[in-house]
CSV table of C-alpha atoms in Angstrom, one decimal:
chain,number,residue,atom,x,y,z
A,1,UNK,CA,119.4,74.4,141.1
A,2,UNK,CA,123.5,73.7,140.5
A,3,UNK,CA,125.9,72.7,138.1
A,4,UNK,CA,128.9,70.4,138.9
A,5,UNK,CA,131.9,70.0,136.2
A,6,UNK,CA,135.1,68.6,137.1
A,7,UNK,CA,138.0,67.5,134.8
A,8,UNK,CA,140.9,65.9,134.7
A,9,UNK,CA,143.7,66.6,132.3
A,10,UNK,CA,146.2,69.3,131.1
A,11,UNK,CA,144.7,73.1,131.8
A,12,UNK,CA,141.9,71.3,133.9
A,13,UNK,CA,141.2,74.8,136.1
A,14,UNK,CA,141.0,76.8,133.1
A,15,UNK,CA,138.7,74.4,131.1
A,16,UNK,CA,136.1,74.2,134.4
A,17,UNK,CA,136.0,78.1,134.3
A,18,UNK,CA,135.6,78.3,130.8
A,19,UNK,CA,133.0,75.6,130.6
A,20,UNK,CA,130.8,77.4,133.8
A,21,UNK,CA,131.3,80.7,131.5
A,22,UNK,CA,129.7,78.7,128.8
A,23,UNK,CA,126.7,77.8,130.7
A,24,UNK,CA,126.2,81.4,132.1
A,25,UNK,CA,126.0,82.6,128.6
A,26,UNK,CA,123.9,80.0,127.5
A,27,UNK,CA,122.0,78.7,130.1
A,28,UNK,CA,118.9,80.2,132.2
A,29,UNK,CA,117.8,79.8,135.4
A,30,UNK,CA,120.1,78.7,138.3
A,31,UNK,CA,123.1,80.1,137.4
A,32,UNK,CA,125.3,82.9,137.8
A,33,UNK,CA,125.4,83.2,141.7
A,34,UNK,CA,127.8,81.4,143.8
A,35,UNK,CA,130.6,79.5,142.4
A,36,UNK,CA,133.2,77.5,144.5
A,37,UNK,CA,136.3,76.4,143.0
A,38,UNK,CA,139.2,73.8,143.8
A,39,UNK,CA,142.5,72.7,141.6
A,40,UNK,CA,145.4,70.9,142.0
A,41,UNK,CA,148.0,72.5,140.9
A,42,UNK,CA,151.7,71.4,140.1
A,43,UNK,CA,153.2,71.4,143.5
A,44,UNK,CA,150.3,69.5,145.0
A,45,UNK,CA,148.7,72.5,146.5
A,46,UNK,CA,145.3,72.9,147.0
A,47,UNK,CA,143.8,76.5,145.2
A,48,UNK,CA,140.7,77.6,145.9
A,49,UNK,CA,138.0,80.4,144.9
A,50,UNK,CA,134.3,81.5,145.6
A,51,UNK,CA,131.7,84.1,145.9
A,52,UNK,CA,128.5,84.5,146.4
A,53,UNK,CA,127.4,86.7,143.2
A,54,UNK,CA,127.8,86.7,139.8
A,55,UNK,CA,129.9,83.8,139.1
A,56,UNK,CA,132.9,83.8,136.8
A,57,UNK,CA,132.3,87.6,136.8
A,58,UNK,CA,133.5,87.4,140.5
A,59,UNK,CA,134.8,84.2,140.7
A,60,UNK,CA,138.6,85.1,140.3
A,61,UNK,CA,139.9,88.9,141.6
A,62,UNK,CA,143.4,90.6,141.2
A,63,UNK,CA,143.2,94.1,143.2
A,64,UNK,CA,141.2,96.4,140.8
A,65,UNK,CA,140.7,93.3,138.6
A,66,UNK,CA,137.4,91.9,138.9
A,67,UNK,CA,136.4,88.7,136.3
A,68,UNK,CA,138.4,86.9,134.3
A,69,UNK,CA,139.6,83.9,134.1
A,70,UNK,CA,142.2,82.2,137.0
A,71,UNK,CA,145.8,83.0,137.2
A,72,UNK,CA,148.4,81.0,135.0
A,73,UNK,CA,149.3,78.5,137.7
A,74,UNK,CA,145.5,77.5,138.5
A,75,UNK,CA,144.2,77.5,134.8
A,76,UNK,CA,147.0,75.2,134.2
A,77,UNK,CA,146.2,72.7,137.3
A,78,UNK,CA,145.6,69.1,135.9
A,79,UNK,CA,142.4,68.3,138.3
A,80,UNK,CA,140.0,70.9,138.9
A,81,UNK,CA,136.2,70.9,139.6
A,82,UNK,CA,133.4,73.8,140.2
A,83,UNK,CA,130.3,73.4,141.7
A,84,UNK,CA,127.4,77.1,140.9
A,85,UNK,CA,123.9,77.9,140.8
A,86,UNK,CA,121.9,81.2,142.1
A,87,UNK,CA,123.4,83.6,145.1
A,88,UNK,CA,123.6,83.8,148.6
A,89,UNK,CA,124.0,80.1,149.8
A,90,UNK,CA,124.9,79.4,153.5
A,91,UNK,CA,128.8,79.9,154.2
A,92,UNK,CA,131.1,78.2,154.2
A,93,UNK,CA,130.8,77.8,151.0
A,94,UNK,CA,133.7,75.0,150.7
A,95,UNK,CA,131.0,72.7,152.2
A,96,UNK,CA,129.6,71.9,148.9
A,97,UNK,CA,132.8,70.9,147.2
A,98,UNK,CA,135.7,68.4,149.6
A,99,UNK,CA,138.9,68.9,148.8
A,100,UNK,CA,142.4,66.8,149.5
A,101,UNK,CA,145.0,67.8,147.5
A,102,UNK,CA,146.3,64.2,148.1
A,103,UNK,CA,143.5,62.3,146.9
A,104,UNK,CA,141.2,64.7,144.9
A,105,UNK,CA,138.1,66.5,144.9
A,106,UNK,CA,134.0,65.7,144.9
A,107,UNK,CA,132.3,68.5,142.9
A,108,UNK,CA,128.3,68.1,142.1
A,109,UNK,CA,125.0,69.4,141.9
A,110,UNK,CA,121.9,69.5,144.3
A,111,UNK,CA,123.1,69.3,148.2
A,112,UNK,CA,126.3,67.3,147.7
A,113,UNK,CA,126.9,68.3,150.9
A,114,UNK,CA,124.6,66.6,152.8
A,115,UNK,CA,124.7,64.9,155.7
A,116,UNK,CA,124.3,61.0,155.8
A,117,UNK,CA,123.7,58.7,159.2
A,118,UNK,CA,126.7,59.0,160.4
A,119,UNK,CA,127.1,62.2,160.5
A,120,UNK,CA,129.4,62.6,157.6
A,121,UNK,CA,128.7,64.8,154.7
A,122,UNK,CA,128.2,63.1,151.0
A,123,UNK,CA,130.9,64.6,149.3
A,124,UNK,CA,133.3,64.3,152.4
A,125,UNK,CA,132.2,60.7,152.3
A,126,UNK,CA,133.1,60.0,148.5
A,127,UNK,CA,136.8,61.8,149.6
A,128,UNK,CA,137.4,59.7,152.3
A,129,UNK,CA,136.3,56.4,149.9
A,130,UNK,CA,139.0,57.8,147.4
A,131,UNK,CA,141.6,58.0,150.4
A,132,UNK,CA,140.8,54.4,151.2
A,133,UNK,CA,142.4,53.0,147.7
A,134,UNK,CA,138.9,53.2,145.8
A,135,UNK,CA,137.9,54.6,142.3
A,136,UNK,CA,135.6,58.0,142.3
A,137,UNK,CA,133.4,55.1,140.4
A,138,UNK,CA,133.7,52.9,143.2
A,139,UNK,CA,133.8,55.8,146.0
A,140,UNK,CA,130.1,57.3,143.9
A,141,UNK,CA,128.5,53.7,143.7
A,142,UNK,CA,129.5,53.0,147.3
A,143,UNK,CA,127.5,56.4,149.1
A,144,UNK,CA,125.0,56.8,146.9
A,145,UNK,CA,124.4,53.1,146.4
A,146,UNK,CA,123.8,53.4,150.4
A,147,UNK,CA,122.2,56.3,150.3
A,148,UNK,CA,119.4,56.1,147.5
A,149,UNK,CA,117.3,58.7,149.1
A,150,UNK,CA,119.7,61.8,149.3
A,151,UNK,CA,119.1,64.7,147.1
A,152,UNK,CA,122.3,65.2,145.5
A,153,UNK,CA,124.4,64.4,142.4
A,154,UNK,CA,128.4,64.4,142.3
A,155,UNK,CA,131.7,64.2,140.2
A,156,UNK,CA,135.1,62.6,141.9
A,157,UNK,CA,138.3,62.9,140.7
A,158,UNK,CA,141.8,62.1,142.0
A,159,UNK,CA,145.2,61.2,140.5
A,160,UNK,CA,144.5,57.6,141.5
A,161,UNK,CA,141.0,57.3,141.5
A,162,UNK,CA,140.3,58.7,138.1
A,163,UNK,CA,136.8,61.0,137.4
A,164,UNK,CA,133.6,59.4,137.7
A,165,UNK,CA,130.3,61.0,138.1
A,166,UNK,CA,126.9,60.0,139.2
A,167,UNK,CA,123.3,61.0,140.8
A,168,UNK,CA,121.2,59.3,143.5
A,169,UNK,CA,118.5,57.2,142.6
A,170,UNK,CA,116.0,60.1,144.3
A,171,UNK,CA,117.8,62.7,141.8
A,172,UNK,CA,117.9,60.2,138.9
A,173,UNK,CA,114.4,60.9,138.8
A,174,UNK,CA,114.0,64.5,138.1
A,175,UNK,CA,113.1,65.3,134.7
A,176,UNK,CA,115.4,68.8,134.3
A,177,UNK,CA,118.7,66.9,134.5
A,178,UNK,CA,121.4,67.3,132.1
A,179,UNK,CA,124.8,65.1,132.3
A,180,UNK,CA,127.8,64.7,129.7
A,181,UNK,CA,131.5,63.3,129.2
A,182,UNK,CA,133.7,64.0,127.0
A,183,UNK,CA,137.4,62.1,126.8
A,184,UNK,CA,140.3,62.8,124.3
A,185,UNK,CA,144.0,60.5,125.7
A,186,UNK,CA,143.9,61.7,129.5
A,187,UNK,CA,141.6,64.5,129.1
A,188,UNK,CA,138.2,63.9,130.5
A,189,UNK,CA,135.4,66.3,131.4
A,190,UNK,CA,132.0,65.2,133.7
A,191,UNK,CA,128.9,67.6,134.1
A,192,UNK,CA,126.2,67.5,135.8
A,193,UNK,CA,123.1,69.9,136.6
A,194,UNK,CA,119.7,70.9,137.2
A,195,UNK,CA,117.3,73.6,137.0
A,196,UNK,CA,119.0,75.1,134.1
A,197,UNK,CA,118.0,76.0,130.6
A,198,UNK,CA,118.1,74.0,128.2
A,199,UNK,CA,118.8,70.5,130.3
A,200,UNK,CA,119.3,68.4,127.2
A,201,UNK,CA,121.8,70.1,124.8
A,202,UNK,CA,123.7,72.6,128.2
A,203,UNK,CA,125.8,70.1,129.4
A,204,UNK,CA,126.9,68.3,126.3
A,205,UNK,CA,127.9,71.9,125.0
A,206,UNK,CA,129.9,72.3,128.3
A,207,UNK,CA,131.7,69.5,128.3
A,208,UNK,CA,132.8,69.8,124.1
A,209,UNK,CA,134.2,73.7,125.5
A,210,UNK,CA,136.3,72.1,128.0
A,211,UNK,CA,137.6,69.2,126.5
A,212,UNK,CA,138.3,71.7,123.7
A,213,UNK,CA,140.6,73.4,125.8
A,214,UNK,CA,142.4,70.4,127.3
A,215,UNK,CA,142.9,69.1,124.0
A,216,UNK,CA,142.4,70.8,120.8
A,217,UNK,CA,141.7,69.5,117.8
A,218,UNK,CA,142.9,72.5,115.8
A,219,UNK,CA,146.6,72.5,117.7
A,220,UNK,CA,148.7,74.0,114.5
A,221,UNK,CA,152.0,71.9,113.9
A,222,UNK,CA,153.5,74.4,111.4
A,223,UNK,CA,152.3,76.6,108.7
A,224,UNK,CA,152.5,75.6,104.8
A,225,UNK,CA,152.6,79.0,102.3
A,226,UNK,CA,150.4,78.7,99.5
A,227,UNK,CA,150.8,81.2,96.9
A,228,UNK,CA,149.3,82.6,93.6
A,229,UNK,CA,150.4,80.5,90.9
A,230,UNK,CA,150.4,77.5,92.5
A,231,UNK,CA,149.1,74.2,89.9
A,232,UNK,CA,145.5,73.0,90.9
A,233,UNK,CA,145.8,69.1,89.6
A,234,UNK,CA,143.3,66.4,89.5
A,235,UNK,CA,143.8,63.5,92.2
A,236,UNK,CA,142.3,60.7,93.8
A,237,UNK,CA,142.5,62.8,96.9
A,238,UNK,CA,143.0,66.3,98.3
A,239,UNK,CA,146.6,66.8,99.2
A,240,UNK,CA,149.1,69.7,99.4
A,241,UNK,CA,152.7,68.6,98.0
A,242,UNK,CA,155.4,71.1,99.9
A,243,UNK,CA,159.1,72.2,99.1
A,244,UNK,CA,161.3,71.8,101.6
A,245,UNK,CA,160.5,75.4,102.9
A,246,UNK,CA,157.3,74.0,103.5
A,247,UNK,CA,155.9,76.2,99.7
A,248,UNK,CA,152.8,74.5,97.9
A,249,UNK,CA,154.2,72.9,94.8
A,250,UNK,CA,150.9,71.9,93.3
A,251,UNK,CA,147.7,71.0,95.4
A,252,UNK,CA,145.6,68.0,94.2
A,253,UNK,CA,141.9,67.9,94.4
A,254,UNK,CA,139.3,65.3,94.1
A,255,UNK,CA,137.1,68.0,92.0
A,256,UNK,CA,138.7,67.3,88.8
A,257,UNK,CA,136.5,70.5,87.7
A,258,UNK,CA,139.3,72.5,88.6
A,259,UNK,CA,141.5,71.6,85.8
A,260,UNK,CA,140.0,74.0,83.4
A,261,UNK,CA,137.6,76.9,83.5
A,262,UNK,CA,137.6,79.8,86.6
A,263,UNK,CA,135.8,78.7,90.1
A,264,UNK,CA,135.9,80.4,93.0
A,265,UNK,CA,136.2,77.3,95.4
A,266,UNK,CA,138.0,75.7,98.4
A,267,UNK,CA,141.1,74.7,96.2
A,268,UNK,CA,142.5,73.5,99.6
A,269,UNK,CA,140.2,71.7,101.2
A,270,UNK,CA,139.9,71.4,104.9
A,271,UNK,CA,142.0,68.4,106.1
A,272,UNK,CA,143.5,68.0,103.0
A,273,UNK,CA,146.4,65.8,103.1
A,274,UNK,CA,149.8,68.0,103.9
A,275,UNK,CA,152.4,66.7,102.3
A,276,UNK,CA,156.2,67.0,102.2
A,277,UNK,CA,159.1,64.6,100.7
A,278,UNK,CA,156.3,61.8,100.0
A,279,UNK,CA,155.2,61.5,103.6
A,280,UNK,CA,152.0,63.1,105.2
A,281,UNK,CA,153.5,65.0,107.8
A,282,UNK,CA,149.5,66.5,108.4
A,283,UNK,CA,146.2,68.1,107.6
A,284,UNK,CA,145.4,71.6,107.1
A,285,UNK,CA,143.1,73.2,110.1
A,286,UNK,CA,142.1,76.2,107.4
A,287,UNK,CA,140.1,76.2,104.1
A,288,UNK,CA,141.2,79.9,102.4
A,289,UNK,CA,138.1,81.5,100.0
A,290,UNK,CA,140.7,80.1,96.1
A,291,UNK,CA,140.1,81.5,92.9
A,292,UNK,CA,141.4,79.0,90.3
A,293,UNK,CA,141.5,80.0,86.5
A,294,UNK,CA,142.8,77.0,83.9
A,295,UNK,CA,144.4,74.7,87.0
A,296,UNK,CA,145.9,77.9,88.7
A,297,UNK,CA,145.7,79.8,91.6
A,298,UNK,CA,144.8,83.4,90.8
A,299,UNK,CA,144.6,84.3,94.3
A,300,UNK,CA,143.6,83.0,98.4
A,301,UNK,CA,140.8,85.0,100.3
A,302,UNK,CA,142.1,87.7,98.1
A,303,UNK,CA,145.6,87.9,98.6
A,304,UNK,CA,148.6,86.8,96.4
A,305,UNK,CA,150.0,84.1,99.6
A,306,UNK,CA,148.1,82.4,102.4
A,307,UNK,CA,149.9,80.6,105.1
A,308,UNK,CA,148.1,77.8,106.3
A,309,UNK,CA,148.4,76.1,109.6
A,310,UNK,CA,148.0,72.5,110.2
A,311,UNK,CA,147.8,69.7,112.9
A,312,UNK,CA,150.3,66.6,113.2
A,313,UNK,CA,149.0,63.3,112.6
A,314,UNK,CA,148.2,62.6,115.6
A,315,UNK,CA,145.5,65.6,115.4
A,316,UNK,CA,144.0,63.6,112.4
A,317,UNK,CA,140.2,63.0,113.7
């Protein structure tokens, strides 16, 4: 009947709000209602959002501006989490996701917010673990491993305590559940849910749409300009050699079909090999529609020059 996602990394806020978009387009059933939302943001300070209806839709509002997705300063927050499912749940709605802006937050699905023995609500509980000096791993395994019985799933995050996520043993046993992480260097993205359509392939679909937006694969380095005329040579791999104005000299292809005779074809292939005074310096992020006559370009998705972007090395894979 909810969906948790938190993440930790750069653009956190607007990677949680893009990923609960996600599910709302994809996913059926409890979804679309309330959403509560908390970031961190650069200062330290604690930024929060909710409604009761129609989630993202209403999630962030700017006077006549209704929907959308946060303001600058919040989409850019490093730790973020949002916790939705269907409208109209009992206010405040803040109970269902604690907050500290000096330790972190506890985002999750089911009734996170419950309240254990002492008196003390789950969530609240994992916090005040996390303000203690333990890991959200440590903080989740310590409530729920004392509480086996209590209907509720939850993500932790913090500066120092990392992002962990986990369900009870009681929720553990559902058979709707759908959970996923996703890392890439400090980006990491945890999502949990219930009740939602489809409960297998949702939340791995989430998490990839985050992460994506914490860190992209397809983050263009530069451009390389590739124009007609430009030799098409048999290689032992597909490469682009460049100028030093960053101009296709010649572009190598493994297809040594290329050489002779007219294709239309993917002259530069994607992730070929960019490459300028003998060093890599990349790999195209773009494969342009080529027509090659005789070991020529003729022309690039029908134009006479293309200019192709291209990740740093470090983008490789």
């Amino acid at each position: 009947m909810t969906i948790g996602i938190g993440a930790t990394g750069s653009n956190a806020g607007l990677a949680v709000f893009k990923a609960l978009e996600a599910a709302e387009r994809v996913g059926t059933g409890a979804i679309g209602g309330f959403a509560v939302f908390a970031a961190i943001d650069a200062n330290g300070e604690l930024r929060l959002a909710e409604t009761q209806r129609g989630g993202t839709k209403t999630l962030f509002t700017d006077g006549e501006r209704t929907g959308g997705p946060p303001p600058e300063d919040i989409a850019a927050a490093r730790f973020a989490a949002v916790m939705s499912s269907g409208p109209d749940r009992p206010d405040p709605l803040m109970q269902f996701l604690a907050a500290d802006p000096r330790v972190g937050l506890v985002t999750g699905h089911r009734l996170p917010n419950t309240l254990g023995p002492d008196g003390v609500a789950m969530n609240a509980a994992v916090l005040a673990c996390m303000a203690r000096g333990m890991s959200a791993k440590a903080a989740l395994n310590a409530v729920l491993e004392a509480n086996p019985d209590v209907d509720a799933g939850m993500i932790a995050l913090g500066s120092d305590a990392g992002i962990a996520a986990r369900n009870s043993t009681l929720v553990s046993r559902r058979h709707d559940l759908g959970a996923a992480r996703r890392e890439a260097g400090q980006a990491v993205v945890e999502v949990l849910h219930n009740a939602i359509s489809p409960h297998k392939s949702l939340a791995p679909l989430v998490a990839d749409i985050a992460l994506s937006i914490m860190a992209p694969s397809d983050r263009a380095a530069g451009e390389i300009i590739v124009t007609a005329g430009t030799p098409v040579i048999h290689g032992p791999r597909n490469r682009v050699l460049l100028d030093a104005e960053n101009k296709a000299v010649s572009i190598e292809s493994e297809n040594a079909a290329l050489t002779s005779g007219r294709h239309n074809c993917a002259a530069v292939y994607l992730g070929a090999e960019v490459v300028k005074d003998g060093t890599v310096i990349g790999h195209t992020l773009m494969e342009p529609n080529v027509m090659v006559e005789d070991g020529s370009v003729q022309s690039l998705s029908g134009q006479s020059e293309v200019r192709i972007p291209f990740a740093g090395l470090e983008k490789k894979g």
